[in-house]
Short mmCIF file of C-alpha atoms in Angstrom, two decimals:
data_model
loop_
_atom_site.label_atom_id
_atom_site.label_comp_id
_atom_site.label_asym_id
_atom_site.label_seq_id
_atom_site.Cartn_x
_atom_site.Cartn_y
_atom_site.Cartn_z
CA MET A 145 -64.64 -118.65 76.81
CA SER A 146 -60.63 -117.29 78.19
CA GLN A 147 -59.70 -117.24 82.19
CA ASN A 148 -60.14 -113.37 81.74
CA GLU A 149 -63.05 -113.62 79.67
CA MET A 150 -64.72 -115.90 82.74
CA LEU A 151 -63.31 -113.44 85.46
CA HIS A 152 -65.12 -110.05 83.10
CA ASP A 153 -68.46 -112.23 82.72
CA GLU A 154 -68.06 -112.79 87.12
CA VAL A 155 -66.99 -109.36 87.85
CA GLU A 156 -70.19 -107.75 86.08
CA ASP A 157 -73.04 -110.33 86.86
CA SER A 158 -70.68 -109.13 90.81
CA SER A 159 -71.15 -105.70 89.91
CA ALA A 160 -74.88 -105.61 88.64
CA PRO A 161 -76.93 -105.95 92.09
CA LEU A 162 -74.61 -103.35 93.64
CA ILE A 163 -76.04 -100.80 90.94
CA GLU A 164 -79.36 -101.42 91.57
CA HIS A 165 -79.72 -101.18 95.44
CA LEU A 166 -77.80 -97.57 94.76
CA ALA A 167 -80.46 -97.20 92.15
CA GLU A 168 -83.02 -98.25 94.51
CA LEU A 169 -81.46 -95.94 97.13
CA ARG A 170 -81.38 -93.48 95.33
CA THR A 171 -85.07 -93.31 94.56
CA ARG A 172 -85.43 -93.76 98.13
CA LEU A 173 -83.36 -91.09 99.19
CA ILE A 174 -85.15 -88.85 96.35
CA ARG A 175 -88.76 -90.21 97.93
CA ALA A 176 -87.80 -89.29 101.38
CA VAL A 177 -86.63 -85.46 100.71
CA LEU A 178 -89.45 -84.33 98.52
CA ALA A 179 -91.30 -85.88 101.09
CA PHE A 180 -89.66 -83.35 103.69
CA PHE A 181 -89.67 -80.46 101.09
CA VAL A 182 -93.61 -80.94 101.22
CA GLY A 183 -93.45 -81.57 104.67
CA MET A 184 -91.97 -78.23 105.46
CA VAL A 185 -93.60 -75.63 102.97
CA ILE A 186 -96.73 -77.05 104.53
CA CYS A 187 -95.72 -75.96 107.64
CA PHE A 188 -93.94 -72.77 106.67
CA THR A 189 -97.98 -71.76 105.07
CA PHE A 190 -99.67 -72.44 108.94
CA GLY A 191 -95.94 -71.18 110.27
CA GLY A 192 -97.70 -68.54 112.19
CA ALA A 193 -99.93 -71.04 113.43
CA ILE A 194 -97.90 -72.80 114.87
CA LEU A 195 -96.02 -70.57 116.48
CA ASP A 196 -98.76 -69.25 118.35
CA PHE A 197 -98.94 -72.80 119.65
CA LEU A 198 -95.34 -73.37 120.99
CA LEU A 199 -95.03 -69.49 122.68
CA MET A 200 -98.59 -71.13 124.29
CA PRO A 201 -96.57 -71.87 127.29
CA ILE A 202 -95.03 -68.16 127.62
CA GLU A 203 -98.45 -66.20 126.95
CA LYS A 204 -100.19 -68.18 129.96
CA THR A 205 -96.87 -67.34 132.15
CA MET A 206 -96.93 -63.93 131.37
CA ARG A 207 -101.00 -64.17 131.30
CA SER A 208 -100.69 -65.45 134.72
CA LEU A 209 -97.95 -62.38 136.09
CA GLY A 210 -100.13 -59.54 135.28
CA ASN A 211 -99.27 -59.37 131.07
CA PRO A 212 -102.93 -58.75 129.57
CA ASN A 213 -101.23 -58.86 126.86
CA PRO A 214 -98.28 -60.06 126.16
CA VAL A 215 -96.05 -59.23 123.15
CA MET A 216 -92.76 -60.92 121.73
CA GLN A 217 -90.91 -59.04 119.72
CA TYR A 218 -87.75 -59.41 116.86
CA THR A 219 -85.14 -57.21 116.02
CA ALA A 220 -83.56 -57.57 112.56
CA PRO A 221 -86.07 -57.21 109.68
CA GLN A 222 -84.75 -61.54 108.52
CA GLU A 223 -85.15 -62.51 111.90
CA TYR A 224 -89.14 -63.80 112.22
CA PHE A 225 -88.88 -65.87 108.82
CA PHE A 226 -86.40 -67.28 109.69
CA THR A 227 -87.53 -68.36 113.00
CA LEU A 228 -90.29 -68.96 110.16
CA ILE A 229 -87.42 -71.67 108.64
CA ARG A 230 -86.86 -73.58 111.64
CA ILE A 231 -90.33 -74.00 112.72
CA SER A 232 -91.11 -75.56 109.40
CA MET A 233 -88.02 -77.33 109.20
CA VAL A 234 -87.82 -78.97 111.95
CA GLY A 235 -91.70 -80.28 112.04
CA GLY A 236 -91.27 -80.53 107.90
CA LEU A 237 -89.58 -83.83 109.22
CA MET A 238 -92.04 -84.60 112.64
CA LEU A 239 -95.21 -84.85 109.89
CA SER A 240 -92.61 -86.40 106.62
CA PHE A 241 -90.77 -89.10 109.07
CA PRO A 242 -93.44 -91.80 108.50
CA VAL A 243 -92.76 -92.25 104.27
CA ILE A 244 -88.87 -91.16 105.30
CA GLY A 245 -89.41 -93.85 108.38
CA THR A 246 -91.83 -95.63 105.20
CA GLN A 247 -89.25 -96.04 102.76
CA LEU A 248 -86.41 -96.49 104.58
CA TRP A 249 -88.52 -100.40 105.46
CA ARG A 250 -89.02 -101.03 101.98
CA PHE A 251 -84.19 -100.44 101.74
CA VAL A 252 -83.79 -101.85 104.22
CA ALA A 253 -86.68 -105.46 104.74
CA PRO A 254 -85.98 -107.02 101.66
CA GLY A 255 -82.57 -108.17 102.84
CA LEU A 256 -83.47 -109.28 106.84
CA TYR A 257 -84.74 -112.32 108.25
CA ARG A 258 -88.28 -112.39 108.62
CA ASN A 259 -87.55 -112.75 112.53
CA GLU A 260 -85.66 -110.08 112.33
CA LYS A 261 -88.58 -108.14 110.25
CA ASN A 262 -90.80 -108.67 113.49
CA ALA A 263 -88.35 -107.57 115.75
CA PHE A 264 -87.37 -104.36 113.73
CA LEU A 265 -90.44 -103.12 112.45
CA PRO A 266 -92.40 -102.49 116.62
CA PHE A 267 -89.16 -100.44 116.77
CA LEU A 268 -90.10 -98.16 113.89
CA ILE A 269 -93.08 -97.47 115.05
CA ALA A 270 -92.99 -97.24 118.99
CA SER A 271 -89.50 -94.33 117.72
CA PRO A 272 -91.75 -92.33 116.45
CA ALA A 273 -94.09 -92.71 118.80
CA LEU A 274 -91.60 -92.93 121.56
CA PHE A 275 -91.13 -88.66 120.37
CA LEU A 276 -93.94 -87.66 120.12
CA LEU A 277 -95.29 -88.09 123.62
CA GLY A 278 -92.13 -86.53 124.95
CA ALA A 279 -92.34 -83.53 122.72
CA ALA A 280 -95.85 -84.16 124.15
CA PHE A 281 -94.78 -83.91 127.72
CA ALA A 282 -91.54 -81.33 127.19
CA HIS A 283 -94.15 -78.71 125.92
CA TYR A 284 -96.96 -78.85 128.01
CA VAL A 285 -95.46 -80.01 131.62
CA VAL A 286 -92.21 -78.84 130.96
CA VAL A 287 -91.18 -75.61 129.82
CA PRO A 288 -94.37 -73.56 131.12
CA LEU A 289 -91.99 -74.69 134.69
CA ALA A 290 -88.96 -73.61 132.77
CA MET A 291 -91.41 -70.37 131.71
CA ALA A 292 -92.51 -69.79 135.68
CA PHE A 293 -89.69 -70.02 137.03
CA PHE A 294 -87.51 -67.76 134.83
CA LEU A 295 -90.24 -64.80 134.10
CA GLY A 296 -91.38 -65.08 138.28
CA PHE A 297 -88.35 -63.35 138.71
CA ALA A 298 -88.54 -59.60 137.03
CA ASP A 299 -92.69 -59.73 136.82
CA LEU A 300 -93.83 -60.17 139.82
CA PRO A 301 -93.39 -56.60 141.01
CA SER A 302 -95.99 -55.86 137.85
CA PHE A 303 -98.01 -58.56 138.63
CA VAL A 304 -98.11 -57.32 142.40
CA ALA A 305 -99.72 -54.30 141.15
CA ALA A 306 -101.85 -56.02 139.19
CA LEU A 307 -103.32 -57.69 142.02
CA VAL A 308 -103.61 -54.13 143.32
CA VAL A 309 -104.01 -51.70 140.74
CA ALA A 310 -107.34 -54.59 140.61
CA GLN A 311 -107.92 -54.07 144.02
CA GLY A 312 -109.05 -50.55 143.23
CA ASP A 313 -106.38 -48.66 144.86
CA ALA A 314 -105.22 -47.24 142.12
CA ASP A 315 -103.30 -44.08 144.06
CA VAL A 316 -100.91 -46.72 145.46
CA ALA A 317 -99.96 -49.30 142.91
CA SER A 318 -99.10 -45.70 141.38
CA VAL A 319 -96.82 -44.52 144.64
CA LYS A 320 -93.79 -46.46 143.98
CA SER A 321 -89.28 -46.41 143.90
CA GLY A 322 -87.69 -47.27 140.93
CA ILE A 323 -86.79 -48.89 137.99
CA ASP A 324 -89.73 -51.31 136.95
CA ILE A 325 -87.86 -54.12 134.73
CA VAL A 326 -89.67 -55.13 132.15
CA PHE A 327 -89.78 -58.43 130.15
CA ASN A 328 -89.26 -58.46 125.86
CA GLY A 329 -89.45 -61.27 124.92
CA LYS A 330 -87.07 -62.27 121.64
CA VAL A 331 -89.04 -64.65 119.24
CA ASN A 332 -85.94 -66.45 118.50
CA GLU A 333 -84.46 -66.59 121.99
CA THR A 334 -87.64 -68.40 123.12
CA LEU A 335 -88.25 -69.89 120.76
CA ASP A 336 -85.60 -71.88 121.28
CA ILE A 337 -85.61 -72.78 124.68
CA THR A 338 -88.74 -74.34 123.58
CA LEU A 339 -87.01 -76.45 120.58
CA LYS A 340 -84.37 -77.28 122.47
CA MET A 341 -86.46 -79.57 125.51
CA ILE A 342 -88.97 -80.39 122.58
CA VAL A 343 -86.39 -82.79 120.96
CA ALA A 344 -83.99 -83.03 124.41
CA PHE A 345 -87.25 -84.84 126.18
CA GLY A 346 -88.25 -86.21 122.59
CA LEU A 347 -84.70 -87.83 122.39
CA CYS A 348 -84.39 -89.15 125.72
CA PHE A 349 -88.39 -90.82 125.18
CA GLN A 350 -86.50 -93.41 122.43
CA LEU A 351 -84.25 -94.45 125.34
CA PRO A 352 -85.80 -97.08 125.75
CA VAL A 353 -86.76 -98.39 121.51
CA LEU A 354 -82.50 -97.93 122.49
CA LEU A 355 -82.22 -100.19 125.02
CA THR A 356 -84.24 -103.05 123.43
CA LEU A 357 -82.61 -103.26 120.24
CA MET A 358 -79.08 -103.68 121.98
CA GLY A 359 -80.63 -106.52 124.02
CA LYS A 360 -82.05 -108.04 121.20
CA ALA A 361 -78.59 -107.68 119.50
CA GLY A 362 -76.92 -109.48 122.71
CA LEU A 363 -75.40 -105.32 123.25
CA ALA A 364 -76.67 -105.19 126.62
CA THR A 365 -78.69 -107.80 129.26
CA ALA A 366 -80.84 -106.93 132.32
CA HIS A 367 -78.55 -107.34 134.04
CA GLY A 368 -75.66 -105.74 132.86
CA LEU A 369 -78.22 -103.19 133.51
CA ARG A 370 -78.90 -103.33 136.62
CA SER A 371 -75.13 -103.81 137.63
CA THR A 372 -74.51 -99.80 135.91
CA ARG A 373 -77.31 -98.05 137.31
CA LYS A 374 -74.82 -95.56 139.79
CA TYR A 375 -73.23 -94.81 136.36
CA ALA A 376 -76.04 -94.45 134.80
CA VAL A 377 -77.15 -92.30 137.34
CA VAL A 378 -74.84 -90.09 137.19
CA GLY A 379 -74.68 -89.72 133.32
CA ILE A 380 -78.73 -88.79 133.36
CA LEU A 381 -77.62 -85.86 135.87
CA LEU A 382 -75.11 -85.40 133.77
CA VAL A 383 -77.69 -84.46 130.25
CA ALA A 384 -80.02 -83.56 132.28
CA ALA A 385 -77.20 -80.58 133.68
CA LEU A 386 -76.55 -80.05 130.17
CA VAL A 387 -79.61 -80.37 127.99
CA THR A 388 -82.66 -77.94 130.87
CA PRO A 389 -82.14 -74.81 131.73
CA PRO A 390 -80.70 -74.00 134.90
CA ASP A 391 -83.08 -74.54 137.26
CA VAL A 392 -84.00 -77.23 139.59
CA THR A 393 -87.22 -78.01 138.50
CA THR A 394 -87.08 -78.66 134.83
CA GLN A 395 -83.58 -80.71 135.72
CA LEU A 396 -85.28 -82.47 138.27
CA ILE A 397 -88.08 -83.69 136.03
CA LEU A 398 -85.94 -84.67 133.43
CA PHE A 399 -83.74 -86.97 135.46
CA VAL A 400 -86.76 -88.86 137.02
CA VAL A 401 -87.79 -89.53 133.89
CA VAL A 402 -85.47 -90.52 132.44
CA TYR A 403 -84.02 -92.62 135.33
CA GLY A 404 -87.97 -94.10 134.55
CA LEU A 405 -87.19 -94.41 131.28
CA TYR A 406 -84.26 -96.94 132.27
CA GLU A 407 -85.54 -98.93 134.85
CA VAL A 408 -88.91 -99.08 132.01
CA SER A 409 -85.99 -100.48 128.99
CA ILE A 410 -84.07 -103.44 132.40
CA PHE A 411 -87.48 -104.94 132.35
CA LEU A 412 -88.00 -104.65 128.03
CA VAL A 413 -84.39 -105.67 127.65
CA GLY A 414 -85.21 -108.39 130.16
CA ARG A 415 -88.40 -110.41 128.50
CA VAL A 416 -86.17 -110.31 125.09
CA GLU A 417 -84.26 -112.27 127.01
CA LYS A 418 -86.53 -114.43 128.37
CA LYS A 419 -88.24 -114.81 125.06
CA ARG A 420 -85.58 -115.62 124.14
CA THR A 421 -84.30 -117.78 126.32
CA GLU A 422 -87.44 -119.85 125.93
CA GLU A 423 -87.33 -119.95 121.98
CA LEU A 424 -83.48 -121.17 122.89
CA ARG A 425 -85.38 -124.22 124.28
CA ALA A 426 -88.34 -125.36 122.47
CA ALA A 427 -85.85 -126.09 119.36
CA GLY A 428 -83.09 -127.99 121.62
CA ILE A 429 -80.61 -125.67 121.45
CA LEU A 430 -80.50 -124.90 125.74
CA ASP A 431 -81.66 -127.03 128.35
CA GLU A 432 -84.44 -126.68 130.65
CA ASP A 433 -82.68 -126.30 133.52
CA GLU A 434 -80.27 -124.16 131.64
CA ASP A 435 -80.20 -119.99 131.12
CA LEU A 436 -78.43 -117.94 127.28
CA TYR A 437 -77.15 -115.69 130.09
CA ASP A 438 -75.93 -117.44 133.55
CA ASP A 439 -72.57 -117.61 131.47
CA TYR A 440 -72.94 -113.28 130.73
CA GLU A 441 -74.10 -112.83 135.25
CA ASP A 442 -71.04 -115.44 135.67
CA HIS A 443 -68.87 -113.14 134.44
CA GLU A 444 -70.10 -109.97 135.80
#
Protein backbone atom coordinates (compact mmCIF):
# COMPACT_ATOMS: atom_id res chain seq x y z
CA MET A 1 0.00 0.00 0.00
CA SER A 2 1.37 3.39 -0.97
CA GLN A 3 1.88 6.28 1.43
CA ASN A 4 -0.93 8.26 -0.21
CA GLU A 5 -3.38 5.39 0.28
CA MET A 6 -2.41 5.03 3.94
CA LEU A 7 -2.86 8.77 4.49
CA HIS A 8 -6.26 8.63 2.77
CA ASP A 9 -7.40 5.77 5.05
CA GLU A 10 -6.28 7.68 8.14
CA VAL A 11 -8.23 10.76 7.06
CA GLU A 12 -11.35 8.66 6.48
CA ASP A 13 -10.99 6.97 9.89
CA SER A 14 -10.62 10.32 11.66
CA SER A 15 -13.55 11.90 9.81
CA ALA A 16 -15.95 9.06 10.59
CA PRO A 17 -16.38 9.93 14.30
CA LEU A 18 -16.87 13.60 13.37
CA ILE A 19 -19.64 12.70 10.93
CA GLU A 20 -21.27 10.50 13.55
CA HIS A 21 -21.15 13.32 16.11
CA LEU A 22 -22.65 15.77 13.63
CA ALA A 23 -25.43 13.32 12.79
CA GLU A 24 -26.15 12.81 16.49
CA LEU A 25 -26.12 16.57 17.06
CA ARG A 26 -28.63 17.01 14.24
CA THR A 27 -30.89 14.36 15.79
CA ARG A 28 -30.69 16.01 19.22
CA LEU A 29 -31.44 19.45 17.78
CA ILE A 30 -34.43 18.15 15.82
CA ARG A 31 -35.88 16.53 18.94
CA ALA A 32 -35.29 19.68 20.99
CA VAL A 33 -36.94 21.90 18.35
CA LEU A 34 -39.90 19.53 18.04
CA ALA A 35 -40.33 19.55 21.81
CA PHE A 36 -40.25 23.36 21.76
CA PHE A 37 -42.94 23.55 19.07
CA VAL A 38 -45.13 21.04 20.91
CA GLY A 39 -44.80 23.08 24.11
CA MET A 40 -45.53 26.24 22.16
CA VAL A 41 -48.71 24.75 20.68
CA ILE A 42 -49.86 23.59 24.12
CA CYS A 43 -49.28 27.05 25.60
CA PHE A 44 -51.01 28.75 22.67
CA THR A 45 -54.03 26.49 23.21
CA PHE A 46 -54.29 27.73 26.77
CA GLY A 47 -52.93 31.20 25.95
CA GLY A 48 -55.92 33.06 27.35
CA ALA A 49 -55.70 31.31 30.71
CA ILE A 50 -51.94 31.87 30.86
CA LEU A 51 -52.41 35.55 30.04
CA ASP A 52 -55.00 35.87 32.82
CA PHE A 53 -52.51 34.27 35.20
CA LEU A 54 -49.73 36.66 34.18
CA LEU A 55 -52.04 39.68 34.51
CA MET A 56 -53.25 38.57 37.94
CA PRO A 57 -51.00 41.02 39.87
CA ILE A 58 -52.31 44.08 38.00
CA GLU A 59 -55.88 42.81 38.25
CA LYS A 60 -55.66 42.50 42.03
CA THR A 61 -54.02 45.92 42.25
CA MET A 62 -56.75 47.58 40.20
CA ARG A 63 -59.47 45.94 42.32
CA SER A 64 -57.76 47.02 45.52
CA LEU A 65 -57.72 50.59 44.20
CA GLY A 66 -61.48 50.64 43.76
CA ASN A 67 -61.97 49.34 40.21
CA PRO A 68 -64.63 46.60 40.40
CA ASN A 69 -64.21 45.57 36.76
CA PRO A 70 -60.57 45.76 35.60
CA VAL A 71 -60.25 46.00 31.81
CA MET A 72 -57.19 45.76 29.56
CA GLN A 73 -57.20 46.84 25.93
CA TYR A 74 -55.31 46.34 22.69
CA THR A 75 -55.19 48.98 19.96
CA ALA A 76 -54.17 46.98 16.88
CA PRO A 77 -56.00 44.02 15.30
CA GLN A 78 -52.94 41.78 15.46
CA GLU A 79 -51.76 42.87 18.92
CA TYR A 80 -53.63 40.27 20.97
CA PHE A 81 -52.61 37.45 18.61
CA PHE A 82 -48.91 38.31 18.81
CA THR A 83 -49.23 38.71 22.56
CA LEU A 84 -50.39 35.09 22.73
CA ILE A 85 -47.50 34.11 20.44
CA ARG A 86 -45.01 35.70 22.83
CA ILE A 87 -46.56 33.92 25.77
CA SER A 88 -46.50 30.65 23.83
CA MET A 89 -42.81 31.04 23.01
CA VAL A 90 -41.79 31.70 26.61
CA GLY A 91 -44.10 29.01 27.97
CA GLY A 92 -43.07 26.54 25.27
CA LEU A 93 -39.42 27.00 26.17
CA MET A 94 -40.18 26.38 29.84
CA LEU A 95 -42.30 23.30 29.10
CA SER A 96 -39.77 21.82 26.70
CA PHE A 97 -36.70 22.54 28.81
CA PRO A 98 -36.66 19.03 30.39
CA VAL A 99 -36.54 17.53 26.91
CA ILE A 100 -33.97 20.08 25.69
CA GLY A 101 -31.84 19.51 28.80
CA THR A 102 -32.07 15.74 28.36
CA GLN A 103 -30.97 15.95 24.71
CA LEU A 104 -28.08 18.20 25.70
CA TRP A 105 -27.07 15.80 28.46
CA ARG A 106 -27.18 12.74 26.19
CA PHE A 107 -25.03 14.49 23.63
CA VAL A 108 -22.41 15.71 26.11
CA ALA A 109 -22.39 12.87 28.65
CA PRO A 110 -20.52 10.23 26.52
CA GLY A 111 -17.51 12.57 26.35
CA LEU A 112 -17.35 13.14 30.10
CA TYR A 113 -15.59 11.18 32.80
CA ARG A 114 -17.68 9.70 35.60
CA ASN A 115 -16.66 12.36 38.10
CA GLU A 116 -17.47 15.06 35.53
CA LYS A 117 -20.91 13.55 34.99
CA ASN A 118 -21.53 13.48 38.73
CA ALA A 119 -20.49 17.15 38.93
CA PHE A 120 -22.49 18.40 35.94
CA LEU A 121 -25.79 16.56 36.36
CA PRO A 122 -26.90 18.26 39.62
CA PHE A 123 -26.47 21.67 38.02
CA LEU A 124 -28.57 20.63 35.05
CA ILE A 125 -31.36 19.86 37.51
CA ALA A 126 -30.79 22.85 39.80
CA SER A 127 -30.77 25.42 37.01
CA PRO A 128 -34.44 25.11 35.92
CA ALA A 129 -35.54 24.72 39.54
CA LEU A 130 -33.85 27.98 40.52
CA PHE A 131 -35.25 29.72 37.43
CA LEU A 132 -38.78 28.68 38.41
CA LEU A 133 -38.13 29.83 41.97
CA GLY A 134 -36.98 33.24 40.74
CA ALA A 135 -39.90 33.52 38.33
CA ALA A 136 -42.39 32.66 41.08
CA PHE A 137 -40.79 35.19 43.43
CA ALA A 138 -41.09 37.88 40.75
CA HIS A 139 -44.70 37.03 39.89
CA TYR A 140 -46.05 36.75 43.43
CA VAL A 141 -43.93 39.35 45.24
CA VAL A 142 -42.13 41.84 43.01
CA VAL A 143 -44.65 42.45 40.21
CA PRO A 144 -47.55 43.16 42.61
CA LEU A 145 -45.38 45.68 44.46
CA ALA A 146 -44.39 47.36 41.19
CA MET A 147 -47.99 47.52 39.98
CA ALA A 148 -49.18 48.95 43.30
CA PHE A 149 -46.42 51.56 43.17
CA PHE A 150 -47.24 52.78 39.65
CA LEU A 151 -51.03 52.51 39.69
CA GLY A 152 -51.35 54.01 43.14
CA PHE A 153 -50.65 57.52 41.86
CA ALA A 154 -53.31 57.76 39.15
CA ASP A 155 -56.00 55.62 40.78
CA LEU A 156 -55.85 57.07 44.30
CA PRO A 157 -58.64 59.64 43.66
CA SER A 158 -60.89 56.89 42.28
CA PHE A 159 -60.10 54.74 45.28
CA VAL A 160 -61.04 57.53 47.71
CA ALA A 161 -64.23 58.24 45.74
CA ALA A 162 -65.19 54.59 45.86
CA LEU A 163 -64.77 54.56 49.64
CA VAL A 164 -66.96 57.66 50.00
CA VAL A 165 -69.70 56.14 47.82
CA ALA A 166 -69.53 52.93 49.80
CA GLN A 167 -70.28 54.95 52.93
CA GLY A 168 -73.45 56.31 51.34
CA ASP A 169 -72.35 59.91 50.71
CA ALA A 170 -72.93 59.94 46.95
CA ASP A 171 -73.58 63.70 46.83
CA VAL A 172 -70.15 64.45 48.22
CA ALA A 173 -68.56 62.03 45.79
CA SER A 174 -70.27 63.67 42.82
CA VAL A 175 -69.08 67.17 43.73
CA LYS A 176 -65.57 67.41 42.38
CA SER A 177 -63.45 69.47 40.07
CA GLY A 178 -60.60 68.76 37.72
CA ILE A 179 -60.02 65.87 35.32
CA ASP A 180 -60.15 62.20 36.22
CA ILE A 181 -56.98 60.31 35.35
CA VAL A 182 -57.94 56.77 34.47
CA PHE A 183 -55.65 53.86 33.70
CA ASN A 184 -56.41 52.23 30.33
CA GLY A 185 -53.79 49.55 30.23
CA LYS A 186 -52.57 47.88 27.06
CA VAL A 187 -52.15 44.14 27.20
CA ASN A 188 -48.74 43.97 25.51
CA GLU A 189 -47.19 46.82 27.51
CA THR A 190 -48.36 45.40 30.83
CA LEU A 191 -47.21 41.94 29.82
CA ASP A 192 -43.79 43.39 28.95
CA ILE A 193 -43.25 44.47 32.54
CA THR A 194 -44.34 41.10 33.92
CA LEU A 195 -42.23 39.02 31.53
CA LYS A 196 -39.15 41.21 32.00
CA MET A 197 -39.38 40.84 35.77
CA ILE A 198 -39.93 37.09 35.55
CA VAL A 199 -36.99 36.57 33.19
CA ALA A 200 -34.74 38.95 35.15
CA PHE A 201 -35.33 37.26 38.50
CA GLY A 202 -35.16 33.80 36.91
CA LEU A 203 -31.75 34.59 35.44
CA CYS A 204 -30.49 36.26 38.62
CA PHE A 205 -31.36 33.12 40.55
CA GLN A 206 -28.84 31.27 38.34
CA LEU A 207 -25.98 33.02 40.13
CA PRO A 208 -25.21 30.17 42.57
CA VAL A 209 -25.18 27.66 39.69
CA LEU A 210 -22.84 29.80 37.61
CA LEU A 211 -20.38 30.62 40.39
CA THR A 212 -20.33 27.06 41.73
CA LEU A 213 -19.56 25.72 38.25
CA MET A 214 -16.78 28.27 37.98
CA GLY A 215 -15.52 27.09 41.36
CA LYS A 216 -15.45 23.48 40.18
CA ALA A 217 -13.55 24.54 37.07
CA GLY A 218 -11.04 26.48 39.16
CA LEU A 219 -12.10 29.84 37.70
CA ALA A 220 -13.43 31.21 40.99
CA THR A 221 -12.52 30.75 44.65
CA ALA A 222 -14.32 31.59 47.85
CA HIS A 223 -11.48 33.90 48.86
CA GLY A 224 -11.64 35.69 45.52
CA LEU A 225 -15.40 36.15 45.78
CA ARG A 226 -15.05 37.52 49.31
CA SER A 227 -12.37 39.98 48.26
CA THR A 228 -14.55 41.33 45.42
CA ARG A 229 -17.68 41.93 47.49
CA LYS A 230 -17.55 45.69 46.99
CA TYR A 231 -17.40 45.28 43.21
CA ALA A 232 -20.22 42.74 43.37
CA VAL A 233 -22.36 45.23 45.29
CA VAL A 234 -21.83 47.87 42.58
CA GLY A 235 -22.57 45.37 39.83
CA ILE A 236 -25.74 44.14 41.52
CA LEU A 237 -26.94 47.71 42.00
CA LEU A 238 -26.41 48.39 38.29
CA VAL A 239 -28.28 45.23 37.31
CA ALA A 240 -31.14 46.14 39.65
CA ALA A 241 -31.36 49.61 38.11
CA LEU A 242 -31.38 48.26 34.55
CA VAL A 243 -33.77 45.31 34.74
CA THR A 244 -36.40 46.59 37.18
CA PRO A 245 -38.90 49.44 36.85
CA PRO A 246 -37.66 52.80 38.17
CA ASP A 247 -38.95 52.47 41.70
CA VAL A 248 -36.83 51.99 44.77
CA THR A 249 -38.88 49.13 46.22
CA THR A 250 -38.36 46.59 43.43
CA GLN A 251 -34.75 47.64 42.97
CA LEU A 252 -34.07 47.14 46.67
CA ILE A 253 -35.77 43.73 46.62
CA LEU A 254 -33.70 42.59 43.64
CA PHE A 255 -30.50 43.86 45.25
CA VAL A 256 -31.18 42.09 48.55
CA VAL A 257 -32.10 38.82 46.81
CA VAL A 258 -29.15 38.78 44.41
CA TYR A 259 -26.66 39.78 47.11
CA GLY A 260 -28.02 36.99 49.28
CA LEU A 261 -27.48 34.58 46.38
CA TYR A 262 -23.93 35.90 46.05
CA GLU A 263 -23.24 35.04 49.70
CA VAL A 264 -24.77 31.60 49.18
CA SER A 265 -22.49 31.16 46.18
CA ILE A 266 -19.45 31.93 48.33
CA PHE A 267 -20.51 29.22 50.75
CA LEU A 268 -21.07 26.70 47.93
CA VAL A 269 -17.72 27.47 46.31
CA GLY A 270 -16.06 27.03 49.71
CA ARG A 271 -17.71 23.60 50.00
CA VAL A 272 -16.37 22.68 46.56
CA GLU A 273 -12.86 23.75 47.52
CA LYS A 274 -13.00 21.81 50.79
CA LYS A 275 -14.18 18.66 49.04
CA ARG A 276 -11.49 18.92 46.36
CA THR A 277 -8.78 19.44 48.99
CA GLU A 278 -9.96 16.38 50.94
CA GLU A 279 -9.92 14.26 47.78
CA LEU A 280 -6.37 15.33 46.95
CA ARG A 281 -5.25 14.58 50.51
CA ALA A 282 -6.86 11.16 50.35
CA ALA A 283 -5.04 10.50 47.08
CA GLY A 284 -1.73 11.51 48.67
CA ILE A 285 -1.21 14.50 46.39
CA LEU A 286 -1.44 16.99 49.26
CA ASP A 287 -0.06 16.69 52.77
CA GLU A 288 -2.37 17.02 55.74
CA ASP A 289 -1.10 20.52 56.53
CA GLU A 290 -1.29 21.73 52.91
CA ASP A 291 -4.21 23.56 51.33
CA LEU A 292 -4.88 23.61 47.61
CA TYR A 293 -5.80 27.31 47.64
CA ASP A 294 -3.08 28.69 49.91
CA ASP A 295 -0.99 29.89 46.98
CA TYR A 296 -3.94 31.67 45.42
CA GLU A 297 -4.82 33.45 48.66
CA ASP A 298 -1.19 34.52 49.18
CA HIS A 299 -1.15 35.87 45.63
CA GLU A 300 -4.33 37.85 46.32
